CSV table of C-alpha atoms in Angstrom, one decimal:
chain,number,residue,atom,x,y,z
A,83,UNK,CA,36.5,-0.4,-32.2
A,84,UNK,CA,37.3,-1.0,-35.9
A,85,UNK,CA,39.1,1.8,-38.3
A,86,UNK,CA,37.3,4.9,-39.0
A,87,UNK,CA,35.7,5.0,-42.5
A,88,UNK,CA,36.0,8.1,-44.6
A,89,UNK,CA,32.3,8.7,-45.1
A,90,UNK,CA,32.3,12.2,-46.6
A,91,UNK,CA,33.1,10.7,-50.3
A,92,UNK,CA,29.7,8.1,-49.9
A,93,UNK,CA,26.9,8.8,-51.3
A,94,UNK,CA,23.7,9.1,-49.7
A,95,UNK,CA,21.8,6.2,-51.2
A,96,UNK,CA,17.9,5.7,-51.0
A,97,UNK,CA,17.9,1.9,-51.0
A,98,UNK,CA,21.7,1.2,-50.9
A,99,UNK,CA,21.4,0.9,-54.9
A,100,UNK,CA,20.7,3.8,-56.6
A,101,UNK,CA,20.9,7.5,-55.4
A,102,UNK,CA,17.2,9.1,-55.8
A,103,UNK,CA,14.0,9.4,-54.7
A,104,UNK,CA,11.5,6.9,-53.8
A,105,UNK,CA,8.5,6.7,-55.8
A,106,UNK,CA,9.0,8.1,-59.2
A,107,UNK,CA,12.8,7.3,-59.3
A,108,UNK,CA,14.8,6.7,-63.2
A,109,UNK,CA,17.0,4.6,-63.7
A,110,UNK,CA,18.4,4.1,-67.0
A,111,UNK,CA,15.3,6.2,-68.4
A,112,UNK,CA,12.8,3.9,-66.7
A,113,UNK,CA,10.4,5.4,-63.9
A,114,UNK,CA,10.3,3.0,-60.7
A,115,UNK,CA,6.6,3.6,-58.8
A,116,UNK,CA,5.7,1.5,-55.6
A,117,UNK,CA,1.9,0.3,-55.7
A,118,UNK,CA,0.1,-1.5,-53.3
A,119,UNK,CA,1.6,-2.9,-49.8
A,120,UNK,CA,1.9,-6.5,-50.1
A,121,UNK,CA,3.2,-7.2,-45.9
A,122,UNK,CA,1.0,-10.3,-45.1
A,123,UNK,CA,-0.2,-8.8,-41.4
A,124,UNK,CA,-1.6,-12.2,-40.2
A,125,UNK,CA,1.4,-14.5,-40.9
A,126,UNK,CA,2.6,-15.2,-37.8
A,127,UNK,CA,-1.1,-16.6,-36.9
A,128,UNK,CA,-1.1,-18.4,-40.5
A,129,UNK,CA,-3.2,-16.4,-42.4
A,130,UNK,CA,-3.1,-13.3,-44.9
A,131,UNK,CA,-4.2,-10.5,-44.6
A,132,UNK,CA,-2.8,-7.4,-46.0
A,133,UNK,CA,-3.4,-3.7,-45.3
A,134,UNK,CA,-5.2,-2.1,-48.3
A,135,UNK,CA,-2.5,0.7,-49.0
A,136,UNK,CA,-2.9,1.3,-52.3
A,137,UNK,CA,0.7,3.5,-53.1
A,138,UNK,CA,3.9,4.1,-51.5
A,139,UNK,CA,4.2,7.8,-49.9
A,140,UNK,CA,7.4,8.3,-48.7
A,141,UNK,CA,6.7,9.9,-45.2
A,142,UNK,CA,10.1,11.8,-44.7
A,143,UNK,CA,12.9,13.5,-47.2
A,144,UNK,CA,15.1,11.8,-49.8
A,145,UNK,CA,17.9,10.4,-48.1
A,146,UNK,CA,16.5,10.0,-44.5
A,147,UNK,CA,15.4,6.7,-42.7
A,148,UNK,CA,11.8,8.3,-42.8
A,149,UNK,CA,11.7,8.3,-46.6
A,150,UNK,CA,11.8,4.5,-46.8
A,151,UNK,CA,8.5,4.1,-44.5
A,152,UNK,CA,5.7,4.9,-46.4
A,153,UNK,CA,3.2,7.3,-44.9
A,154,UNK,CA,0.0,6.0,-45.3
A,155,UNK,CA,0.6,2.3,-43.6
A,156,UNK,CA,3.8,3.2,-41.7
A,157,UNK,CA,5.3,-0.6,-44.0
A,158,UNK,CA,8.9,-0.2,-45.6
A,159,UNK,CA,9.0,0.4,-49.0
A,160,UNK,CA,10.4,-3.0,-49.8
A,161,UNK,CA,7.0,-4.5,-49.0
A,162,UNK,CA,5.2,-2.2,-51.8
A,163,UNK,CA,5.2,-3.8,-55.6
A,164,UNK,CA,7.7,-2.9,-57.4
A,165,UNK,CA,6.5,-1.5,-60.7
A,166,UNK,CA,9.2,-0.4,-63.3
A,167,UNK,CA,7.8,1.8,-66.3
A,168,UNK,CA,10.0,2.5,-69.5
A,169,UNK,CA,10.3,6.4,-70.1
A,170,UNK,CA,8.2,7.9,-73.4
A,171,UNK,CA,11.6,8.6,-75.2
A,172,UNK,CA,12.5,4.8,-75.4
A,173,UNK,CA,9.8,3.9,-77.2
A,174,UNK,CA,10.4,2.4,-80.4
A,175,UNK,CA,6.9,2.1,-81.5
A,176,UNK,CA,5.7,2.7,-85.2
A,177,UNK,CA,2.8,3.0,-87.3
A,178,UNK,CA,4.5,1.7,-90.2
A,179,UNK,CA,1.6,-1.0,-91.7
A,180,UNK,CA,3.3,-1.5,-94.6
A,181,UNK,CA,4.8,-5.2,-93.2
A,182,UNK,CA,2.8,-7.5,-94.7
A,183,UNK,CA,-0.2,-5.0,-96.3
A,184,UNK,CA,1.1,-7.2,-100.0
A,185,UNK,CA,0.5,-10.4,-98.7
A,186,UNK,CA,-2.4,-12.3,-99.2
């Protein structure tokens, strides 16, 4: 048997990344959703077929092995899309139409 680790500093990661929930997580003021399931069910025959889950749902709570399976398909969340949305606050959008309005 190897040494004993101290595991009461860890931290109960998610993913082994970042500490929070599954779908809907921030990170740096960006919103991380999983969409559809992308496992290929008919690869080892050569083929693809996927399942037709449209949305991760984490089928357990944060920090258990549960909460990365997802609930409707029973696939691990690392076979869902990936979609990464910046938060409202960071946008730096404006209306200013004043850039080139002289030009002609």
């Amino acid at each position: 048997m190897g040494p004993q680790q101290d595991r009461s500093s860890a931290k109960p990661y998610a993913n082994g990344t970042a500490p929070a929930a599954a779908a809907g997580r921030k990170e740096n003021n960006k919103v991380v959703r999983y969409k559809e399931c992308q496992r290929n069910h008919a690869a080892s025959i050569g083929g693809h077929a996927v399942d037709g889950c449209r949305e991760f749902m984490a089928s357990g709570a944060e920090g258990t092995a549960a909460a990365l399976l997802c609930a409707a398909c029973g696939c691990h969340r690392s076979f869902h899309r990936r979609e990464v949305e910046a938060a409202a606050a960071e946008c730096d959008c404006s209306s200013d139409t004043s850039y080139g309005a002289g030009r002609r």
